[in-house]
Coordinates of C-alpha atoms and ligand atoms in Angstrom, one line a residue:
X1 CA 17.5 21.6 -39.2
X2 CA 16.9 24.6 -36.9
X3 CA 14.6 23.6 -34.3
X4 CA 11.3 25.7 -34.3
X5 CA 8.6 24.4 -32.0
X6 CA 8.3 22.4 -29.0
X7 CA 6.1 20.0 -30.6
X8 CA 6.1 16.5 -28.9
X9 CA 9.0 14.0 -29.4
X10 CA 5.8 11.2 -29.5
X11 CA 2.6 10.0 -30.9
X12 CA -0.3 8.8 -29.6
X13 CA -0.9 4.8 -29.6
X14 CA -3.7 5.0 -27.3
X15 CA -6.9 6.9 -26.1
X16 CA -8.9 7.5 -23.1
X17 CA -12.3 9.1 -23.9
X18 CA -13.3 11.9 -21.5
X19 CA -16.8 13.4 -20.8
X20 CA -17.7 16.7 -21.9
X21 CA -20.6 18.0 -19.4
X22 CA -23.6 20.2 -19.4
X23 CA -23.2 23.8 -17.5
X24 CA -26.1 22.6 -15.1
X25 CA -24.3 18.9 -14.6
X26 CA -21.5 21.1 -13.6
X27 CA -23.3 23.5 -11.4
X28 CA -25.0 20.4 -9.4
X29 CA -21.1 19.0 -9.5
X30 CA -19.7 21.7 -7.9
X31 CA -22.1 22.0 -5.1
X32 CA -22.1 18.6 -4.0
X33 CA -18.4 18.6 -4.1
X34 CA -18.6 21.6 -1.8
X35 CA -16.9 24.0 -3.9
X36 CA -13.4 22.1 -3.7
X37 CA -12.2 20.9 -6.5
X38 CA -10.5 17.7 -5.1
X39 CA -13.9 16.6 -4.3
X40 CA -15.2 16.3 -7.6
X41 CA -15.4 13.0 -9.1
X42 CA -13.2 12.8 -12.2
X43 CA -16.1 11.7 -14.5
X44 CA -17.7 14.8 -13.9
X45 CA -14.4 16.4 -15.5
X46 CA -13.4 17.0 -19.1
X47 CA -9.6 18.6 -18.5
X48 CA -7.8 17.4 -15.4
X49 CA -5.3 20.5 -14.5
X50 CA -5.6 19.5 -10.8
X51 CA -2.4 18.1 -10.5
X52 CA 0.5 17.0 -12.3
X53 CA 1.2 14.1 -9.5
X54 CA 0.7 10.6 -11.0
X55 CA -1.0 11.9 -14.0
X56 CA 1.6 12.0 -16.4
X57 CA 1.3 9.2 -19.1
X58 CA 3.5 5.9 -19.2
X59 CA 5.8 5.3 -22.9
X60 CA 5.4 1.9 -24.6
X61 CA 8.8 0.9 -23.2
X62 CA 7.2 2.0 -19.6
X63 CA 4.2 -0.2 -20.0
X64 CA 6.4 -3.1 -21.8
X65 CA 8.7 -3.0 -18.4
X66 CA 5.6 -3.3 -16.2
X67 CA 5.1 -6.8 -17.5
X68 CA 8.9 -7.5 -16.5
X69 CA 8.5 -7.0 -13.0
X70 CA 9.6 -9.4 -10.3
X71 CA 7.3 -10.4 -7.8
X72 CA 10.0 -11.7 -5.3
X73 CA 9.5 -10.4 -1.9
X74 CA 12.7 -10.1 -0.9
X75 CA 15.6 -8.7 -3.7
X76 CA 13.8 -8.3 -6.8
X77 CA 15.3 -8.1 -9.7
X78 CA 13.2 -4.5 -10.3
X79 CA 14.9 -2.9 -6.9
X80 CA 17.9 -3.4 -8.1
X81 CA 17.3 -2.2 -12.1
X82 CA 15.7 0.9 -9.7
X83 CA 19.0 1.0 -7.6
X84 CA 21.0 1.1 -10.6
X85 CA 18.8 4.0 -12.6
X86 CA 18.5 6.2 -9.5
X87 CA 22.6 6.2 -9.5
X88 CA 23.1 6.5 -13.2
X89 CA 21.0 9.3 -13.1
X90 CA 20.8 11.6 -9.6
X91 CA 24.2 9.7 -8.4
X92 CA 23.3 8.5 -5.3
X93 CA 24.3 5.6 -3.7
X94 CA 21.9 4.8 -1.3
X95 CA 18.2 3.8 -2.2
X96 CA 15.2 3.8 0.2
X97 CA 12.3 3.3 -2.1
X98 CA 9.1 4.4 -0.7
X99 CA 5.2 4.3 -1.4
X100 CA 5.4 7.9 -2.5
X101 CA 7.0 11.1 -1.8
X102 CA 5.5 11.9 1.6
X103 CA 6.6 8.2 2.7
X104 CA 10.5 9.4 1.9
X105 CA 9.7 12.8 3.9
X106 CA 8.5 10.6 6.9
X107 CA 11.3 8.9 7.0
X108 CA 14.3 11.2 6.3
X109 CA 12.2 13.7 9.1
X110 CA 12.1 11.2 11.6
X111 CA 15.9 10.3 11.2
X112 CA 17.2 13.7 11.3
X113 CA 15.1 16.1 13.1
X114 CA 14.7 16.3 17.4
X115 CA 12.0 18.4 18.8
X116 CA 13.1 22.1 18.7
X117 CA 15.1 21.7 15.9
X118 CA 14.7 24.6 12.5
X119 CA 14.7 23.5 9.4
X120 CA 14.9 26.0 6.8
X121 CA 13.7 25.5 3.3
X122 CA 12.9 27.8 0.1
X123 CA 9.1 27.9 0.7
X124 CA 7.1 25.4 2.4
X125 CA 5.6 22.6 0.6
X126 CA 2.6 20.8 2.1
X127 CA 3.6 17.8 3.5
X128 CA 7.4 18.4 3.7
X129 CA 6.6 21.0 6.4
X130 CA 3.9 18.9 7.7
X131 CA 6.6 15.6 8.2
X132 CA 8.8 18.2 9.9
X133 CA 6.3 19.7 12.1
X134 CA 5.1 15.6 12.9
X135 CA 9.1 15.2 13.9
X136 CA 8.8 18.1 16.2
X137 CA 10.6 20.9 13.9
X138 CA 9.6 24.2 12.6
X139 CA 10.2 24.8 9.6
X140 CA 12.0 28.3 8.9
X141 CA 11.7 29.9 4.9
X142 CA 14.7 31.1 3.3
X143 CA 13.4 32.0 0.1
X144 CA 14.4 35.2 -2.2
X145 CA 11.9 37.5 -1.3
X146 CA 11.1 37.5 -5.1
X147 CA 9.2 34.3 -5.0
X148 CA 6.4 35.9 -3.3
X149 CA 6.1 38.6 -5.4
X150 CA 3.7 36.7 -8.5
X151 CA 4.6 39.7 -11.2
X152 CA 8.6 39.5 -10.7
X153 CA 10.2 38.0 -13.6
X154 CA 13.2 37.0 -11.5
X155 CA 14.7 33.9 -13.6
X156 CA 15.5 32.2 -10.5
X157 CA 12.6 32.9 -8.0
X158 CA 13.4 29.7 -5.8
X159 CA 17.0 30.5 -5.1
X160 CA 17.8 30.4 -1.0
X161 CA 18.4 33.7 0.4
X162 CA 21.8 33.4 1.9
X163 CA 21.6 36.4 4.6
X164 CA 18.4 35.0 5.7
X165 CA 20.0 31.3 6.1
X166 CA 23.3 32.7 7.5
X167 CA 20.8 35.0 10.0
X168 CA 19.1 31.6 11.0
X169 CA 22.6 29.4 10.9
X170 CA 24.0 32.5 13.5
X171 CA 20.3 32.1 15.9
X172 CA 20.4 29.6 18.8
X173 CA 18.1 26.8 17.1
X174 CA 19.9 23.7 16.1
X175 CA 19.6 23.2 12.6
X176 CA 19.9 19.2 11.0
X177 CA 19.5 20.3 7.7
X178 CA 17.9 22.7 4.9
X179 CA 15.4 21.5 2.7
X180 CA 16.0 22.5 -0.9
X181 CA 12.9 22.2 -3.3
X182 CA 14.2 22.1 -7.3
X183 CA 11.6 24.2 -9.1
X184 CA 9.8 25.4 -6.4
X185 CA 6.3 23.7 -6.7
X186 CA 4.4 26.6 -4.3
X187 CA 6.5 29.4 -5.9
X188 CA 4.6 28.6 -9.1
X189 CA 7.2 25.8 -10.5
X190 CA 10.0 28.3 -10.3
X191 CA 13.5 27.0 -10.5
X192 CA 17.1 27.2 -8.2
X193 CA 19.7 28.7 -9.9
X194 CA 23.1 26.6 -10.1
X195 CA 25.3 28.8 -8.7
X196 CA 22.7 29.6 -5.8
X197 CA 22.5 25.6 -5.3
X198 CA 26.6 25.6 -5.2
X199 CA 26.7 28.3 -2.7
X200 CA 23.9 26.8 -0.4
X201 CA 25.6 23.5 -0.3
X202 CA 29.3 25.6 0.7
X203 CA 27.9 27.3 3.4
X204 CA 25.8 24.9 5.0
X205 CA 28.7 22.0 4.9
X206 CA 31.1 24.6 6.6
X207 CA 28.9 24.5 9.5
X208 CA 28.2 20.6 9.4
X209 CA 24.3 21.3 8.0
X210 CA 23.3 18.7 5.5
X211 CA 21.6 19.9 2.4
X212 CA 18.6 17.8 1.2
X213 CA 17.2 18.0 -1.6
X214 CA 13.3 17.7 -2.8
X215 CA 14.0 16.5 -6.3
X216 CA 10.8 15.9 -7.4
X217 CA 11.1 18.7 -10.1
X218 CA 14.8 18.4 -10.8
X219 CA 14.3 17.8 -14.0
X220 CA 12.3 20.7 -15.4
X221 CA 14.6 22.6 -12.9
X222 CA 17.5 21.5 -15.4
X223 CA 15.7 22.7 -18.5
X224 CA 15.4 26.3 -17.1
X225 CA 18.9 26.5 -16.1
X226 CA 19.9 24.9 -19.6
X227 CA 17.9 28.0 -20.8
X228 CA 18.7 31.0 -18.3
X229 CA 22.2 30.2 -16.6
X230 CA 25.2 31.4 -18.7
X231 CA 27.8 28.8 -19.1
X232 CA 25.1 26.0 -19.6
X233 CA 23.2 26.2 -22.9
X234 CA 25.3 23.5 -24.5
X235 CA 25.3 20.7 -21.4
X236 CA 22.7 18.5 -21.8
X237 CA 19.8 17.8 -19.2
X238 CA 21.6 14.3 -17.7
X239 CA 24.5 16.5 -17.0
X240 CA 22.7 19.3 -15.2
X241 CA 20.5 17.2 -13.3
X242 CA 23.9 15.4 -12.3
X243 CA 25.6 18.4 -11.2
X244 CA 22.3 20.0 -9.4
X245 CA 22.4 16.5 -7.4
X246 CA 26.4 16.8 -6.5
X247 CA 25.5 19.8 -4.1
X248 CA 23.2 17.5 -1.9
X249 CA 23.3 14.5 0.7
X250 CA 20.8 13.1 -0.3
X251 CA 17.3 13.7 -1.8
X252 CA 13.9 12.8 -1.5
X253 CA 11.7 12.0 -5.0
X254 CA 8.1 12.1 -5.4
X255 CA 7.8 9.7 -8.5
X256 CA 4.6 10.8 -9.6
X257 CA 5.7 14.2 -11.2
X258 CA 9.5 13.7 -13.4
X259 CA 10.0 10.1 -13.4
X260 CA 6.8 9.5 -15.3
X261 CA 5.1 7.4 -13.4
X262 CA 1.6 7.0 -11.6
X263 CA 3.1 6.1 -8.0
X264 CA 6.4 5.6 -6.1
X265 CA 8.6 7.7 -5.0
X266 CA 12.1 7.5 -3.3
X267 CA 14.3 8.7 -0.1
X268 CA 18.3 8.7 -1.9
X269 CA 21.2 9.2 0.2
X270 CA 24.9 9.5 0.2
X271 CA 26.1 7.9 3.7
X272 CA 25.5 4.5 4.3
X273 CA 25.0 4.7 7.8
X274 CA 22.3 7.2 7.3
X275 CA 20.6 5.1 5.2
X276 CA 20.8 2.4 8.0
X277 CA 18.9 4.5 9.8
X278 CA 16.2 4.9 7.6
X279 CA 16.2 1.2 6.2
X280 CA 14.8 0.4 9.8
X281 CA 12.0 2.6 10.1
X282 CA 11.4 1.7 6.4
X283 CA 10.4 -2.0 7.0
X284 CA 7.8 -0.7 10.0
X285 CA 6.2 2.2 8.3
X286 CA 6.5 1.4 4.1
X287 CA 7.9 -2.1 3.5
X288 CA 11.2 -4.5 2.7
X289 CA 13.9 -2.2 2.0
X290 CA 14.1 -4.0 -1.4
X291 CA 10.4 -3.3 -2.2
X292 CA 9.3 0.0 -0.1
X293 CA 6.0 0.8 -0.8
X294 CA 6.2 -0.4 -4.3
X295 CA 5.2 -3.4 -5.9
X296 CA 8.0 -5.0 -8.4
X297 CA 6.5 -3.9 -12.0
X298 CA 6.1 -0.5 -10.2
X299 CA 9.6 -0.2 -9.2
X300 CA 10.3 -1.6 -13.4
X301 CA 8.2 1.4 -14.9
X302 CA 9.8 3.6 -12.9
X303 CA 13.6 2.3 -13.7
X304 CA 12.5 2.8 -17.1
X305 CA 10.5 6.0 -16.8
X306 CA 14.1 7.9 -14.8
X307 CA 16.0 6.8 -17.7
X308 CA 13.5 8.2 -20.0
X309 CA 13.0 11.9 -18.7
X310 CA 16.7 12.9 -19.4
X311 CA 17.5 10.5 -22.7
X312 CA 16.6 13.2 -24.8
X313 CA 16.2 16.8 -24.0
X314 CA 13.6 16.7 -26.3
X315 CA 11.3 15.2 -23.8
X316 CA 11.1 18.1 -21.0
X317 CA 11.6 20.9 -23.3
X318 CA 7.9 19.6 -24.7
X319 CA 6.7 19.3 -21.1
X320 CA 7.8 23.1 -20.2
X321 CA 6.9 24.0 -23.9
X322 CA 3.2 23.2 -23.4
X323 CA 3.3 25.3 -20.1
X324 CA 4.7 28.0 -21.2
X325 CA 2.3 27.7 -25.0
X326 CA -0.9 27.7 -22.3
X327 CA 0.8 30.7 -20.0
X328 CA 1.5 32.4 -22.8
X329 CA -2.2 32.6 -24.6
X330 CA -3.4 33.5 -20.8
X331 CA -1.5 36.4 -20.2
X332 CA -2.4 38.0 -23.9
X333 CA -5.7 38.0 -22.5
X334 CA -4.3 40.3 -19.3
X335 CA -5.1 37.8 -16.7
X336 CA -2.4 38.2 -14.4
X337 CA -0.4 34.9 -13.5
X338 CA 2.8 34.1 -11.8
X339 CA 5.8 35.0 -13.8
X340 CA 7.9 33.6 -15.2
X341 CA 5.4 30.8 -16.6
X342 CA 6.3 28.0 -14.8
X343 CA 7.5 24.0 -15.2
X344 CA 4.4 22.6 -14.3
X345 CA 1.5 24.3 -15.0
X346 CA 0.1 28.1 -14.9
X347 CA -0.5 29.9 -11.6
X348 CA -3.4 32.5 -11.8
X349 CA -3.3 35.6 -9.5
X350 CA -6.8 34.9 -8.0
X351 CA -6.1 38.0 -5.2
X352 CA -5.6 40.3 -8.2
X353 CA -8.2 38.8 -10.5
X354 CA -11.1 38.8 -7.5
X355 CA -9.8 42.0 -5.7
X356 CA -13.8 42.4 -4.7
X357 CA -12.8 39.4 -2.1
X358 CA -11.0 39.8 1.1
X359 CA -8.6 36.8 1.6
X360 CA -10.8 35.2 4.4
X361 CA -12.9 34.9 1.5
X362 CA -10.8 32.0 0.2
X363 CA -10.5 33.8 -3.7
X364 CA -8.7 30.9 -5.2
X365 CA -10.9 28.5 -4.3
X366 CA -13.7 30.2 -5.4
X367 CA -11.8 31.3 -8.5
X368 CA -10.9 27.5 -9.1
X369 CA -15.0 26.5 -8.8
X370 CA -16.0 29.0 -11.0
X371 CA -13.3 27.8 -13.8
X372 CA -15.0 24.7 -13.1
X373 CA -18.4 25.5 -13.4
X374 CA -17.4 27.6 -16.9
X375 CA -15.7 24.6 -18.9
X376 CA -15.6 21.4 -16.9
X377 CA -11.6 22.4 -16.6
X378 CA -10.6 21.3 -12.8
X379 CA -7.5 23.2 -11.4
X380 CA -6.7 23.6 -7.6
X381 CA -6.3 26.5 -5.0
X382 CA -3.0 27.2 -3.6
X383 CA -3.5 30.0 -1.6
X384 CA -4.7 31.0 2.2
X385 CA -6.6 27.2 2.5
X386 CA -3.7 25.2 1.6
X387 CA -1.3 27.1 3.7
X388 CA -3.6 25.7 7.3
X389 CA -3.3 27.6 10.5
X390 CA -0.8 28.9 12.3
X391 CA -0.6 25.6 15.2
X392 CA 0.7 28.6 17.5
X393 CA -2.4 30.7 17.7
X394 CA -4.8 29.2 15.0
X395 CA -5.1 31.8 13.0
X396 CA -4.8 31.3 9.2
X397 CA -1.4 31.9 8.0
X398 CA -1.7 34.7 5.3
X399 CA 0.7 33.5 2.4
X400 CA 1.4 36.4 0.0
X401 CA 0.6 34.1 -2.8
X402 CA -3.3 33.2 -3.9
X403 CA -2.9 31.4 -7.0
X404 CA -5.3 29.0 -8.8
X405 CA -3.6 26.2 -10.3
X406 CA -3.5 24.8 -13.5
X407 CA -1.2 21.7 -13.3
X408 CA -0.3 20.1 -16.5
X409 CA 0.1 16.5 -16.8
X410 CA 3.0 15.2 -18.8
X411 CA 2.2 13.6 -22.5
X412 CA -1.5 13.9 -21.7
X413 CA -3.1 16.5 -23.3
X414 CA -2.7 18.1 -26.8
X415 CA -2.1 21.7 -27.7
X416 CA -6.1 22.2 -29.1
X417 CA -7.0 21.2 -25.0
X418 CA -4.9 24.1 -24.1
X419 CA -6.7 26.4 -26.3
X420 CA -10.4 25.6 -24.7
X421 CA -8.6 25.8 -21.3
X422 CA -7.2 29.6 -22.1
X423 CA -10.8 30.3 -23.6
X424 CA -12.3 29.2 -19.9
X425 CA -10.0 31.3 -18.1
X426 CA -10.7 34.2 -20.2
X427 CA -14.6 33.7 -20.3
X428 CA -14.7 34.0 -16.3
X429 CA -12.2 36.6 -16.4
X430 CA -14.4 39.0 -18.2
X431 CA -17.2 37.8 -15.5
X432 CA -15.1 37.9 -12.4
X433 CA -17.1 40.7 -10.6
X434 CA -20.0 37.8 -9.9
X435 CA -17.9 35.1 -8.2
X436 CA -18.9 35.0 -5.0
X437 CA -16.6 34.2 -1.8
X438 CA -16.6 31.3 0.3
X439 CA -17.0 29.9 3.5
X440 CA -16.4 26.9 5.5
X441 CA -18.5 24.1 6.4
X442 CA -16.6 21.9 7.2
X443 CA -12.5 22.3 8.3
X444 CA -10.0 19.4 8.6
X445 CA -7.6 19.7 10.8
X446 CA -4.6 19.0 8.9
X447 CA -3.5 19.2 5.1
X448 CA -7.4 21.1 5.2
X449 CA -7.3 21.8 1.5
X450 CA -7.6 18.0 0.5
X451 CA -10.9 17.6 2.1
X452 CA -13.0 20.9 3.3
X453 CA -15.8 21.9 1.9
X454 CA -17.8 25.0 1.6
X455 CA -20.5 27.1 0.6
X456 CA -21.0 30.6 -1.3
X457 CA -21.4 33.9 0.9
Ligands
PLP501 C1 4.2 16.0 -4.8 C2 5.2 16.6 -4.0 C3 5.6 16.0 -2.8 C4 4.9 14.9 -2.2 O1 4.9 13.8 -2.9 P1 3.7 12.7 -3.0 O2 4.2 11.7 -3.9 O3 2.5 13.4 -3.4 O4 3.6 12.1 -1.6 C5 6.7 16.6 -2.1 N1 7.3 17.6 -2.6 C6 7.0 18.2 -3.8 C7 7.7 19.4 -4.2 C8 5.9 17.7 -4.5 O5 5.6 18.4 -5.6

């Protein structure tokens, strides 16, 4: 049969009731939480688009291997199933598993990177650039200039620029290696093209720079290539996601977002003495090097859960499916939203839906409350907040992008909760000249976004 729909390769076996609120439950929500949407509590929510990190829901075979998990504190049995997937699957030899993402960043940071050093990526991500910055680099961006243009339908917005690497690679700054994010998460889930991926790799090995890879998205990365590169609409997902890892040395994994579980994450690499390296500032900061930060049955779900996201393509061409359904029923309404639609969820244009608020005005964030306070739907900002201040002068870094993000956890939600989240978008879309802009009352001073608060202007 011709396939016609995205529709989910599952069914449900088990519910999780969620609350639906009162607009003046919401309203007293909201305020307490200080108008940031991480600061809600999640009872207070009815559809969780804050993030798609650790959300996603486990299989039957997921939650049967969590029961199989070996205790042992030294060479479990579940490091080594994990050892085995992670090569099976990316093709990398060595495994460092780690807490979660951020714990392989530390790590791979510290062994690589001496004060002074540049390390360029395609875009920032939060705490890549903040493990960098922590090592004593600065991070440099080498990203097509289309990724910060939100209404460019550029197919492969997170591709590296090469003149701007090769400009960088001909400077004076030493240069350890380039950080290369599959499907740009702050570009709005936008993907790396394969040929731009094979290029990067050539002309960073000619002058000895290792290429890194965040795969934390590599997977939905895959899908789009399967869809938009010529030459690969007939190679399945395991084989792109193979080939997109054989122009790397190594890659660092948050688990929470493609392998389908609610924690872990990995540091992979190809040399072994590299991986010494690591191994021994492994044991002081995460754990064993056969247990990381993970506990056995974690380390099980998540040998089960790698396997899982590229046995069929089925499963990620529902994940992008329901993104793209949602993105899709926003933009009829004329909101205007990062295009292409994404991977992993829908990025609203809050500068060009609020264009009565300056940017000090912190538009997403307000846009993201008043979503919020419309429907009980909790997206996030990514915008001016979440790119911090500029440690050189402390001025805010202006990013380009001010998007409100609606993160879609995998194999959570049905298609009838994407219909009342489009319905809240376009309900405070048609009200937008009343949301007021924001202030600060209180600024962390690192990774601010997680934890400031603020009140209305
Ligand atoms: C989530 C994420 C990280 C950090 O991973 P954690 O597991 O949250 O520590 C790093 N890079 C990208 C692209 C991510 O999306």
């Amino acid at each position: 049969m011709e396939r016609r729909s995205w529709a989910e390769p599952y069914k449900i076996k088990m519910v999780e009731p969620i609350r639906i609120t009162t607009r003046a439950e919401r309203e007293a929500a909201i305020t307490e939480a200080g108008f940031n949407t991480f600061l809600l509590k999640s009872e207070d929510v009815y559809i969780d688009l804050l993030t798609d990190s650790g959300t996603s829901a486990m299989s039957d075979a997921q939650w049967g291997a969590l029961m199989m998990g070996d205790e042992s504190y030294a060479g479990s049995r579940s490091f080594y199933h994990l050892v085995d997937a992670v090569r099976d699957v990316y093709g990398y030899e060595e495994l460092i598993p780690t807490h979660q993402g951020r714990g392989a960043e530390h790590i791979l940071s510290q062994i690589l990177i001496k004060p002074g050093d540049v390390i360029p990526g395609n875009m920032y991500f939060t705490t890549t650039r903040f493990h960098q910055e922590y090592a004593g680099g600065t991070f440099a961006d080498v990203i097509i200039e289309e990724a910060h243009l939100p209404a460019s339908t550029h197919p492969f917005k997170g591709n590296v620029d090469l003149e701007k690497l090769r400009a960088l690679i001909d400077g004076p700054d030493r240069i350890p290696y380039l950080s290369l994010e599959t499907n740009v998460n702050m570009a709005g889930g936008q993907p790396v093209s394969m040929q731009n991926l094979r290029e990067t790799y050539e002309l960073c090995r000619t002058h000895g720079i290792l290429v890194m890879l965040d795969a934390t998205r590599a997977v939905e990365n895959a899908y789009f290539i399967q869809q938009r590169e010529a030459g690969y609409e007939t190679t399945s997902i395991a084989e792109i996601l193979r080939e997109i890892c054989s122009y790397s040395d190594g890659a660092t994994v948050s688990s929470k977002k493609d392998n389908l579980v609610n924690i872990g994450g990995f540091l992979a690499l190809r040399d072994p003495d590299l991986a010494r390296k690591a191994r021994a500032l492994l044991v002081a900061f995460e754990g064993l090097h056969t247990y990381g930060g993970m506990s056995g049955r974690d380390m099980e779900a998540l040998a089960t859960g790698i396997r899982e996201m590229v046995a069929t393509d089925d499963h990620v061409r529902a994940r992008v499916g329901q993104v793209e359904y949602l993105g899709n029923r926003i933009l009829k309404m004329g909101v205007p939203i990062v295009q292409p639609i994404g991977g992993h969820g829908v990025f609203i244009d809050a500068a060009m839906t609020l264009m009565h608020l300056d940017q000090e005005l912190f538009p997403a964030q307000a846009l993201a409350a008043a979503i919020y306070r419309d429907s009980g739907v909790r997206g996030m900002e990514r915008g001016i907040v979440s790119a911090g201040r500029d440690p050189a002068d402390g001025s805010n870094r202006r990013p380009q992008l001010e998007l409100v993000r609606l993160t879609l956890p995998r194999r959570v939600y049905t298609q009838a909760h994407m219909d009342v989240v489009a319905e809240s978008v376009g309900a405070v879309w048609e009200d937008r000249d009343s949301v007021r802009g924001l202030r600060f009352t209180y600024e962390p001073d690192e990774l601010r976004f997680f934890q400031a608060r603020f009140e209305e202007v």
